Short mmCIF file of C-alpha atoms and ligand atoms in Angstrom, two decimals:
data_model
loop_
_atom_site.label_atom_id
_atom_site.label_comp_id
_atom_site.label_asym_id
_atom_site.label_seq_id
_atom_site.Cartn_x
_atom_site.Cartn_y
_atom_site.Cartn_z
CA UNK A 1 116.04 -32.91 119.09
CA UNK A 2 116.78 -35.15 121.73
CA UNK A 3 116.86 -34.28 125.45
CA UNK A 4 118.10 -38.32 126.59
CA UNK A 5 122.00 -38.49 127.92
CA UNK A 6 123.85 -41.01 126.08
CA UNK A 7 125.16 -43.50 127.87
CA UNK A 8 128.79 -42.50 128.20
CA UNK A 9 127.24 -39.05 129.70
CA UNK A 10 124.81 -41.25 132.49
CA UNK A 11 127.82 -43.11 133.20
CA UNK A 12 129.53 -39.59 133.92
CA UNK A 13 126.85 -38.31 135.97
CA UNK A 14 126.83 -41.49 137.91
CA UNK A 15 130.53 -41.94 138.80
CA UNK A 16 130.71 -37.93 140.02
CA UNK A 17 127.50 -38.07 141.66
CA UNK A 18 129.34 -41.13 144.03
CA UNK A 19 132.65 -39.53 144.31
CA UNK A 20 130.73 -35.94 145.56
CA UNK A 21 128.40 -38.17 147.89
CA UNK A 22 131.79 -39.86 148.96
CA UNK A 23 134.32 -37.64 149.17
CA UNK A 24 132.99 -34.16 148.57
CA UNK A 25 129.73 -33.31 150.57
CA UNK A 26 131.36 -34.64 153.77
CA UNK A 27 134.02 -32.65 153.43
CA UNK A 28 133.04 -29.51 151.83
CA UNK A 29 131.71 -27.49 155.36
CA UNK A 30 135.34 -27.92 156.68
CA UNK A 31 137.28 -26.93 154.16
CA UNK A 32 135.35 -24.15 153.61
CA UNK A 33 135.82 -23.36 157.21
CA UNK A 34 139.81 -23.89 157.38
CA UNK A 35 139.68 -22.68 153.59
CA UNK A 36 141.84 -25.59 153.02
CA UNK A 37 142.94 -26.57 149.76
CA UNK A 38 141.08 -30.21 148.61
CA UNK A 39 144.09 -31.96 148.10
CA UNK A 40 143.29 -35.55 147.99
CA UNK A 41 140.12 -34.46 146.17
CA UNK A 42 141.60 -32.69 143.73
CA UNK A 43 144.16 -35.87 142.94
CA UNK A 44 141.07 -38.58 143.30
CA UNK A 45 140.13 -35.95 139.98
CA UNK A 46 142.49 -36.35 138.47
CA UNK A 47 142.49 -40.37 139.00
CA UNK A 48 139.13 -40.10 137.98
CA UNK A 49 140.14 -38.50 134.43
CA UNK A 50 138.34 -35.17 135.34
CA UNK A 51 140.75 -32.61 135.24
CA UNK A 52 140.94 -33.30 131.07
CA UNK A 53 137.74 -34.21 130.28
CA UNK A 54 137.51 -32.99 126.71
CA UNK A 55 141.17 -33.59 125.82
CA UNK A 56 141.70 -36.08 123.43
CA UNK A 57 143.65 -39.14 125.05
CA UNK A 58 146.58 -38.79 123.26
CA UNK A 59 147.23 -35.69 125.25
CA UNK A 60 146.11 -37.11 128.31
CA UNK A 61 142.72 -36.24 128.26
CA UNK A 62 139.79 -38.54 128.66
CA UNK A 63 138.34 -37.80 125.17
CA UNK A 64 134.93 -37.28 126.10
CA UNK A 65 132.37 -34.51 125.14
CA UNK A 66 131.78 -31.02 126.36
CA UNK A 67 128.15 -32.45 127.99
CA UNK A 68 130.29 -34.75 129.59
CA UNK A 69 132.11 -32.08 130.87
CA UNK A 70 129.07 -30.41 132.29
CA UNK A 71 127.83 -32.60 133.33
CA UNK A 72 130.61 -33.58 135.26
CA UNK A 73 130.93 -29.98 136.66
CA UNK A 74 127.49 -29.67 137.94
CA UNK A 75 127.75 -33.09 140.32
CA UNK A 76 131.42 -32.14 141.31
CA UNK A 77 130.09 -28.58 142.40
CA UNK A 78 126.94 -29.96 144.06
CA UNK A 79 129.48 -31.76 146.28
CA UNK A 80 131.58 -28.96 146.50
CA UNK A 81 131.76 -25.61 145.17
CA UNK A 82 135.40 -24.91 145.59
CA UNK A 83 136.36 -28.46 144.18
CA UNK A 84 134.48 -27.50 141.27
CA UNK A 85 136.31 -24.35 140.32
CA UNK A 86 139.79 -25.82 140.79
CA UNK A 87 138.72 -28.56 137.81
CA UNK A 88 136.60 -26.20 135.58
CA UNK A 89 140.03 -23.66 135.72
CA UNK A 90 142.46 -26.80 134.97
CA UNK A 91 139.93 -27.99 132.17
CA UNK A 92 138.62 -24.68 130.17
CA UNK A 93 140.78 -21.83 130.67
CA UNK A 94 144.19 -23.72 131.09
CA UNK A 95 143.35 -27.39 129.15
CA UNK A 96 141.29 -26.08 126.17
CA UNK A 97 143.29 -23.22 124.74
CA UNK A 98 146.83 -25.30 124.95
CA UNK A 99 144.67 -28.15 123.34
CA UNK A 100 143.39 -25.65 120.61
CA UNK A 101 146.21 -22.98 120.24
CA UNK A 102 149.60 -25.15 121.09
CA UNK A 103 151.97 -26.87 118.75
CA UNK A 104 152.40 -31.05 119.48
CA UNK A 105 155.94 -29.71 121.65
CA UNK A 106 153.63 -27.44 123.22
CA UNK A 107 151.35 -30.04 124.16
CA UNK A 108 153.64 -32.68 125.32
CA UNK A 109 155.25 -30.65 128.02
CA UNK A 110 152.23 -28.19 128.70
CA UNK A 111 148.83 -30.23 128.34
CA UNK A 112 149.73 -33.99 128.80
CA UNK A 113 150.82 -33.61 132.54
CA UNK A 114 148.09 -31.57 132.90
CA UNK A 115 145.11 -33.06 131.32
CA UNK A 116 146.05 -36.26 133.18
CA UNK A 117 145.82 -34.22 136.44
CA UNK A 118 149.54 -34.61 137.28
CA UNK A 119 150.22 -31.15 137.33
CA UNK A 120 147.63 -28.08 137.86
CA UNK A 121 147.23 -25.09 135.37
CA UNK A 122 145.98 -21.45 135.46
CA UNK A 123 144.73 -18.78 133.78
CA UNK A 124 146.25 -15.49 133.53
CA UNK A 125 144.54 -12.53 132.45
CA UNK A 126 143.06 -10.58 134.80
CA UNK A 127 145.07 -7.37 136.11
CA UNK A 128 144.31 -4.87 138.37
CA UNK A 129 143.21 -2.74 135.70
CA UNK A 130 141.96 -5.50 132.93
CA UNK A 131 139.12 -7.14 134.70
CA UNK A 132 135.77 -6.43 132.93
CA UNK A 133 137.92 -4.52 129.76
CA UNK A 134 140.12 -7.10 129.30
CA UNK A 135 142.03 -5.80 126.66
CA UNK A 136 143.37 -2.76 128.36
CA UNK A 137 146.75 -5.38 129.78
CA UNK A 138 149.32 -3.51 131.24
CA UNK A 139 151.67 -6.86 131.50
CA UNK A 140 154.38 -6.25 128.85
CA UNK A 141 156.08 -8.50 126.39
CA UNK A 142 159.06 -7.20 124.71
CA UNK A 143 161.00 -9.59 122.34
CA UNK A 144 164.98 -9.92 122.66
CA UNK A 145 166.28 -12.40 119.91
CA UNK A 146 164.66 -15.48 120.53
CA UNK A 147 162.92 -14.82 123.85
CA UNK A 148 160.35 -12.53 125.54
CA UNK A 149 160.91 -10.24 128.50
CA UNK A 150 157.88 -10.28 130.60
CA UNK A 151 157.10 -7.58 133.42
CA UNK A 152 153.89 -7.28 134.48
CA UNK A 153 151.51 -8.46 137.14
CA UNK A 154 147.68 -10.52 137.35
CA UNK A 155 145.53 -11.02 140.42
CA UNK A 156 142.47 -13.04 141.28
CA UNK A 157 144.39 -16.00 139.62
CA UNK A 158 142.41 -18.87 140.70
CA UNK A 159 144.14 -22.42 140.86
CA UNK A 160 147.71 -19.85 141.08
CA UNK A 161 148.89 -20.96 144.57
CA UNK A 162 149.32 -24.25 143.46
CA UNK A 163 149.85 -23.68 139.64
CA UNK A 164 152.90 -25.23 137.91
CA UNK A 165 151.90 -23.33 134.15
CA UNK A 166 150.07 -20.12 133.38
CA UNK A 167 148.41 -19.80 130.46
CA UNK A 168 149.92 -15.94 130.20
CA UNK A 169 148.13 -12.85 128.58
CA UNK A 170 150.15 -10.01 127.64
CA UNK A 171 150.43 -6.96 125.76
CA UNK A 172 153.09 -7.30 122.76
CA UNK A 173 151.97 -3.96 121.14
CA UNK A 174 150.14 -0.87 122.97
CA UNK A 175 149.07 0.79 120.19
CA UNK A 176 147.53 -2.27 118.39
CA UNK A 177 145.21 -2.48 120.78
CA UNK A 178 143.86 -6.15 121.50
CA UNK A 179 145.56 -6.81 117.79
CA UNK A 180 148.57 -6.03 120.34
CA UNK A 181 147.92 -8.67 123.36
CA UNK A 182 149.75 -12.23 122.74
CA UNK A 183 149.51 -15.48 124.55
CA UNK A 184 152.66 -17.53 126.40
CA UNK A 185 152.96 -20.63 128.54
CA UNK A 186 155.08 -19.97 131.32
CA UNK A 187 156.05 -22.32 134.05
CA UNK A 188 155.98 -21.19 137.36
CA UNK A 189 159.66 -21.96 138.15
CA UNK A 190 160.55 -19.96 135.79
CA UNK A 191 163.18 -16.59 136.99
CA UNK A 192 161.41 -13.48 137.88
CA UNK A 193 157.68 -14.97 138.60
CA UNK A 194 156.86 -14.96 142.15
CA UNK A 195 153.19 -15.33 143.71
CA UNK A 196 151.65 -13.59 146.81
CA UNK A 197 149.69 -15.62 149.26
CA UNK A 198 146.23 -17.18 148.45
CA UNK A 199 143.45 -14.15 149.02
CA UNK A 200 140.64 -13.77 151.79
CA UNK A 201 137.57 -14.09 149.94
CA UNK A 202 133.77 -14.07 150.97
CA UNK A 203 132.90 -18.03 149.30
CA UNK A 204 134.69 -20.84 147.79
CA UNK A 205 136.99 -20.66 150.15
CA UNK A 206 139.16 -23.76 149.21
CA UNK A 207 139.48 -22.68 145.96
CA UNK A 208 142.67 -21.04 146.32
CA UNK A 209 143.80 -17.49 144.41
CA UNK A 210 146.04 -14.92 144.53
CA UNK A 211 147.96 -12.01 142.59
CA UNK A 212 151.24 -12.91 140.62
CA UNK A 213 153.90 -11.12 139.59
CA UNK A 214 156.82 -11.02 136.56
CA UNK A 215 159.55 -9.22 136.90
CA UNK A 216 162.35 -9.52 133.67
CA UNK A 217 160.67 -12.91 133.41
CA UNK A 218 162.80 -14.75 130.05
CA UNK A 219 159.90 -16.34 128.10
CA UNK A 220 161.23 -18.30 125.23
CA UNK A 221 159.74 -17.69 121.85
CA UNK A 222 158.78 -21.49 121.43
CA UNK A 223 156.16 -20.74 124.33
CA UNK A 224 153.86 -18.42 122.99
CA UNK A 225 150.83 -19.70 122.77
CA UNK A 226 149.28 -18.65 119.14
CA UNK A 227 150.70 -16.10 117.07
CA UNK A 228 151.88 -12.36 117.93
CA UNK A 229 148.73 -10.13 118.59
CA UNK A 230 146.09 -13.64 118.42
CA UNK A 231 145.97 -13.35 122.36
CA UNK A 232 143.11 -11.84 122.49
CA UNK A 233 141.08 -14.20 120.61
CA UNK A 234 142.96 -16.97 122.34
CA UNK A 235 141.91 -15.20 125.86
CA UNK A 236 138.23 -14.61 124.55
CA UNK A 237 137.51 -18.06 123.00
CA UNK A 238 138.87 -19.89 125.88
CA UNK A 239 136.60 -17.85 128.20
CA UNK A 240 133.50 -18.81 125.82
CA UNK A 241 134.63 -22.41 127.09
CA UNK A 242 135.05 -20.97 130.67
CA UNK A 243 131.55 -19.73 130.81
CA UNK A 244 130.05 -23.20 130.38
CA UNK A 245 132.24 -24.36 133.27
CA UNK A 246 130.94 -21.66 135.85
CA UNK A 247 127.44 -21.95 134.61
CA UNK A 248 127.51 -25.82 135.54
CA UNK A 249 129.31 -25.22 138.59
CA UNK A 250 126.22 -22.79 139.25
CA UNK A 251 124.00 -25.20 138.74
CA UNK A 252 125.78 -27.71 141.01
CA UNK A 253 125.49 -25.14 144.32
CA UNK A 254 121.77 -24.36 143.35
CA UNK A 255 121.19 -27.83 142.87
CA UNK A 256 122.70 -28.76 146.50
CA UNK A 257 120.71 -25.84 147.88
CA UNK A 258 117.33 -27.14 146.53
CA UNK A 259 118.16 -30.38 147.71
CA UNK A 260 119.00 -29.65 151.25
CA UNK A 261 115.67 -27.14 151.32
CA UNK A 262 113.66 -29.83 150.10
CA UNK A 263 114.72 -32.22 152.79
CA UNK A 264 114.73 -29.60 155.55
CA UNK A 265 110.92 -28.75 154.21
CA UNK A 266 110.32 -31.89 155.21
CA UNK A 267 111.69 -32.20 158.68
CA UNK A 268 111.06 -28.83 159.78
CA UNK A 269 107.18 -28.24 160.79
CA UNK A 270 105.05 -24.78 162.12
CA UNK A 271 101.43 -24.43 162.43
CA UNK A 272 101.18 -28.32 162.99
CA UNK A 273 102.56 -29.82 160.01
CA UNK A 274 105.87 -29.86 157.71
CA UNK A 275 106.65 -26.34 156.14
CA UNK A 276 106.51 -28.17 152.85
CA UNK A 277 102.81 -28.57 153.31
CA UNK A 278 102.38 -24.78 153.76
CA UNK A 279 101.83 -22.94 149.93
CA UNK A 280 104.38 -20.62 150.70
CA UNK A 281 107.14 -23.18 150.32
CA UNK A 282 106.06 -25.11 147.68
CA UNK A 283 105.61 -22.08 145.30
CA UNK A 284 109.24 -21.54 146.09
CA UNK A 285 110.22 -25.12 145.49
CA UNK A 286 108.07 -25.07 142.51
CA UNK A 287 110.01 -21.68 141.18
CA UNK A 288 113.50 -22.97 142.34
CA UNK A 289 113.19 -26.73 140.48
CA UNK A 290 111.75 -24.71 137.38
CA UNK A 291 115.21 -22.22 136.92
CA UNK A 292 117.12 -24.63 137.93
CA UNK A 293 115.73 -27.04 135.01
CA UNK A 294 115.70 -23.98 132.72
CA UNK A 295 119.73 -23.23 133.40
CA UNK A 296 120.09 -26.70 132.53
CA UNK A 297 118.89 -26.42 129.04
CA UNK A 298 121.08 -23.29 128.72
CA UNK A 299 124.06 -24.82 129.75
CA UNK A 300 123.83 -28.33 127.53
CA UNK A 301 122.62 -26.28 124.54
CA UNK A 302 125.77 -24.00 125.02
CA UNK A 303 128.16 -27.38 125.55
CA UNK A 304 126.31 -28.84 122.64
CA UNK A 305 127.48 -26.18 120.51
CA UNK A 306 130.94 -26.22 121.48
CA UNK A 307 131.16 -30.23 120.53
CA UNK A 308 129.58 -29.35 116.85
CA UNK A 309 133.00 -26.53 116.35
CA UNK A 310 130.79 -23.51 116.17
CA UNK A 311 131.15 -20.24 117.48
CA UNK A 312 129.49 -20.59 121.51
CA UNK A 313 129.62 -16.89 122.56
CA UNK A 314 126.59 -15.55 123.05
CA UNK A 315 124.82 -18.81 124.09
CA UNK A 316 127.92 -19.35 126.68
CA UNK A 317 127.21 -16.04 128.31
CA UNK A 318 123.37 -16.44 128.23
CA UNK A 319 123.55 -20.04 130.32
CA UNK A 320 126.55 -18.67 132.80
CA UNK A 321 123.99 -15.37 133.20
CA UNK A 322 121.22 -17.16 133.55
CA UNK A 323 122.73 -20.12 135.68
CA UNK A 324 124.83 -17.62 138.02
CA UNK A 325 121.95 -15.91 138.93
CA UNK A 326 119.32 -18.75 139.20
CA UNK A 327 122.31 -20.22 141.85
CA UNK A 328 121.92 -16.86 143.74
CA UNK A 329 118.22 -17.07 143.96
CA UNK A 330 118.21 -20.23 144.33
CA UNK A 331 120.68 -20.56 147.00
CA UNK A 332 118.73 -17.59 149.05
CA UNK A 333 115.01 -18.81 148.87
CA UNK A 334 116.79 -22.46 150.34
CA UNK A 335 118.25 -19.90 153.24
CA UNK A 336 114.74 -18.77 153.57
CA UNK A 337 113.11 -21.88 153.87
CA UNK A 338 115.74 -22.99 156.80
CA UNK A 339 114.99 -19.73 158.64
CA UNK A 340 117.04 -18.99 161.43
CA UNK A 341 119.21 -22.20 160.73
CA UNK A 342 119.76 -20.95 157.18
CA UNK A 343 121.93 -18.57 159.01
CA UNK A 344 123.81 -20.56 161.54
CA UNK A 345 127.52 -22.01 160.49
CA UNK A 346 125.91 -25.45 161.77
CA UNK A 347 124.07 -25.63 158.02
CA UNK A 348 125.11 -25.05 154.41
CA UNK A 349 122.59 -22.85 153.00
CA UNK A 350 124.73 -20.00 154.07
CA UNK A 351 127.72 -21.25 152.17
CA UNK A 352 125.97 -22.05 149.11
CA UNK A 353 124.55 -18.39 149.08
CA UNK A 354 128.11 -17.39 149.71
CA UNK A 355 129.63 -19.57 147.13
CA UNK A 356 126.81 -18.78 144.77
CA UNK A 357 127.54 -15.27 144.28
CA UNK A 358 131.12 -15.38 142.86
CA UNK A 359 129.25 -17.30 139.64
CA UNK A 360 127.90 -13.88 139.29
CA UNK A 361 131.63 -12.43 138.78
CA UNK A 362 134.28 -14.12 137.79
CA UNK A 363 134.80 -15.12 133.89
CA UNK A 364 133.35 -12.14 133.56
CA UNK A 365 130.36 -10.20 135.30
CA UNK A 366 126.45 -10.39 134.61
CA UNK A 367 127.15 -7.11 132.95
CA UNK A 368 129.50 -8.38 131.01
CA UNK A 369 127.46 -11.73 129.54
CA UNK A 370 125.03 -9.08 128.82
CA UNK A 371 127.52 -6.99 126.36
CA UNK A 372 128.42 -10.23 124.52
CA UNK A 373 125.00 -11.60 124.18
CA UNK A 374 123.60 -7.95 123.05
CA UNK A 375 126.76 -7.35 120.76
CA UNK A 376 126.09 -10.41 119.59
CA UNK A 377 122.37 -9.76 118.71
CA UNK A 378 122.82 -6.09 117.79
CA UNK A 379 125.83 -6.83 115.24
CA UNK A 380 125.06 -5.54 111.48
N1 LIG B 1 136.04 -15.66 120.16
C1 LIG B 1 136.87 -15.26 119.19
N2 LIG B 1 137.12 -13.94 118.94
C2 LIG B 1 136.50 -13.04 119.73
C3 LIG B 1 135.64 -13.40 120.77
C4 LIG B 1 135.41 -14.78 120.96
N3 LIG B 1 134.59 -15.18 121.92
N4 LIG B 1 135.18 -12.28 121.37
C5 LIG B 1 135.73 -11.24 120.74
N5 LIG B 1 136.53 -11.71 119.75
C6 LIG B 1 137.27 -10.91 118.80
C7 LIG B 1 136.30 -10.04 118.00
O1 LIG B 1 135.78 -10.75 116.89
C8 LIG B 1 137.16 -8.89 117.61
O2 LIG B 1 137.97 -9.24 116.51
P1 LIG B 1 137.92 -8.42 115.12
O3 LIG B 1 138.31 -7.02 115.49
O4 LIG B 1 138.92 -9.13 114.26
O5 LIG B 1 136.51 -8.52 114.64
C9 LIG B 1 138.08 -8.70 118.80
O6 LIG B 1 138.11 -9.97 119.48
C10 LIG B 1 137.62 -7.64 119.75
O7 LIG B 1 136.31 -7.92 120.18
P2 LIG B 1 135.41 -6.83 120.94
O8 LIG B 1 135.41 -5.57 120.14
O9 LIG B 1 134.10 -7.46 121.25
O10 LIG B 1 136.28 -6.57 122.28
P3 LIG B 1 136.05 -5.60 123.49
O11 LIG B 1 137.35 -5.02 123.88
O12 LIG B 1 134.90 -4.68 123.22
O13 LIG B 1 135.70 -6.57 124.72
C11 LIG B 1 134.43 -7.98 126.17
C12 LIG B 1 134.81 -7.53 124.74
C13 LIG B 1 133.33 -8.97 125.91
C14 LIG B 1 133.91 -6.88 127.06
C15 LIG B 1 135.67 -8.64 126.80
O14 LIG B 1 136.62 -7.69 127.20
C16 LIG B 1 135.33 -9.53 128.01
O15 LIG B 1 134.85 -10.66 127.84
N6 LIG B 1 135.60 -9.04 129.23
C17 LIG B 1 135.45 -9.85 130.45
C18 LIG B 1 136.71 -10.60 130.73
C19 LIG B 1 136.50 -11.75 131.67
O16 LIG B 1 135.58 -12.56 131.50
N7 LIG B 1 137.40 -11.87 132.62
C20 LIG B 1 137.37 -12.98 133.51
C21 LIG B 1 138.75 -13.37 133.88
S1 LIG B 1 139.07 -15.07 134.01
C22 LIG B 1 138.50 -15.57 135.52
O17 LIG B 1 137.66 -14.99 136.11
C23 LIG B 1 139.11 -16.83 135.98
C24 LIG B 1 138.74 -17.28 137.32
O18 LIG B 1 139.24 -16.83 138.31
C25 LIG B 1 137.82 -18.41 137.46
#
């Protein structure tokens, strides 16, 4: 076992920890505020080669490992929380499945532009009634010769404002069950799609999302993604990718929330001295370092695993459980320790709490990671 970075992965960890110090962290308060979309962030990305970080270069990608790509996540996220969805969306549920699923046509139109960061992907699968049961999709695919009609709708789509391709989830065949739901790539110019406008959510604010909508939508046949009634192991795979991406983008807000209590701890005094001479606060520093090391371990053991081929699930959904709700503790014990000021607008402790808490939800719930990882243990 060895716990040292290789030198590729330092050099990772060294060229996002600049750009968030850069062009992240002094940014990241006011976008939040104006919920404003990170555009020239989210192209310095994909300058930087971080929008297809474990796509091989021949489809655009930059080749690297899946620790690279946590890596990568967790700095990116410690700059900026929001920033750090938009690329873990583009790179695990829209990059990896076209990389693993598509044909070489697929790939040249629908993961080269978009592993290179020239276009933006999404993820389609959640509905208003498939969220935590994701195989209950009411979107419909019925084939006509050579083409599907789609009609159907998703919501909570993040990276779907801006989206030019949606990796697609649909139902092919009701009473198959998920043996019935198939997988497309659809571009978003394509006839009957049409997108409602970004949604008001509690944190990552400049993360942009929204509901979608297909209406006699004419999917050719060349676009589905994997074979007739595969979608769900498409949609379930790719989320076991997912799941390392959220759980490093976790560990990126706790991280900046640590970080900023730390220094505060230092400034701030009562009684006389710095708080961070008082026990109170260094048990919590003491608690909050420890998770956040022990998330960590989850989350490169997880990424490990996904670079050797094997089957990730139930070590994906223990690191994003684990690492979603560290952030959450994490992220309110750094509150605590600014007091009052952990409160005010003027500070970010309150956005990291904020931000913190959609880890605990989306790619599905705590509940959820605790199905797979139980299923997982209980199986026969
Ligand atoms: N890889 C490959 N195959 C898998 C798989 C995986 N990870 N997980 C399940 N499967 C296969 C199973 O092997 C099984 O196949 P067989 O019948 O051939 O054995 C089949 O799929 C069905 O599996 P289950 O019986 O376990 O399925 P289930 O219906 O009981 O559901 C679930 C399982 C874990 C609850 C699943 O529905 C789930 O993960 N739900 C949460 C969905 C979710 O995470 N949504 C988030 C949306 S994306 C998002 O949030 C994006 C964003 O904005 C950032």
């Amino acid at each position: 076992m060895n716990f040292e970075l290789t030198d590729i992965q330092r050099e990772i960890q060294r060229l996002c920890r600049e750009f968030a110090a850069k062009e992240l962290i002094p940014n990241a308060r006011k976008w939040d505020e104006q919920h404003a979309w990170p555009t020239d962030a989210v192209k310095k990305l994909a300058e930087l080669s971080l929008l297809g970080i474990a796509v091989p270069e021949e489809w655009g990608g930059a080749g690297l490992d899946n620790v690279c790509y946590a890596i990568a996540m967790e700095e990116i996220s410690r700059g900026c929380a929001s920033t750090g969805v938009i690329m873990s969306v583009n790179n695990s549920l829209y990059c990896d499945p076209v990389s693993k699923f598509g044909t070489p046509e697929q790939k040249e139109q629908f993961l080269k532009p978009f592993a290179s960061g020239q276009k933006i992907g999404c993820f389609g699968l959640t509905e208003p009634e498939a969220g935590s049961d994701a195989a209950a999709q009411k979107t419909i695919a019925v084939k006509r010769g050579n083409e599907y009609i789609i009609n159907g709708s998703k919501n909570w789509i993040t990276n779907g404002p801006k989206a030019d391709a949606i990796v697609l989830i649909t139902m092919t065949n009701k009473e198959a069950g998920n043996k019935g739901i198939t997988a497309f790539l659809v571009p978003t110019d394509t006839p009957g799609f049409t997108r409602a406008e970004p949604d008001k959510k509690m944190g990552i604010s400049a993360a942009w999302s929204c509901s979608m909508f297909f209406e006699d939508m004419r999917v050719p046949e060349k676009y589905r993604l994997g074979k007739e009634g595969e979608g769900f192991k498409v949609a379930m795979s790719t989320l076991d990718g997912g799941r390392i991406g959220i759980a490093s983008q976790a560990l990126g807000i706790a991280r900046a929330a640590f970080e900023e209590a730390v220094r505060y701890s230092g400034e701030r005094k009562t009684f006389g001295k710095p708080i961070r001479d008082h026990q109170a606060i260094q048990f919590m520093i003491a608690d909050m370092a420890m998770e956040i090391d022990a998330a960590r371990l989850l989350v490169w053991r997880a990424a490990l695993m996904k670079d050797k081929g094997v089957r990730h699930s139930p070590e994906s959904a223990m690191a994003k459980l684990y690492a979603s709700e560290m952030a959450s503790r994490v992220a309110n014990k750094a509150l605590q320790i600014h007091g009052g000021m952990g409160y005010s607008k003027e500070m970010d402790a309150e956005r990291h709490v904020r931000d913190a808490r959609i880890t605990e939800i989306y790619e599905g719930t705590s509940e959820i990671q605790r199905i797979v990882i139980s299923a997982n243990l209980l199986k026969e």
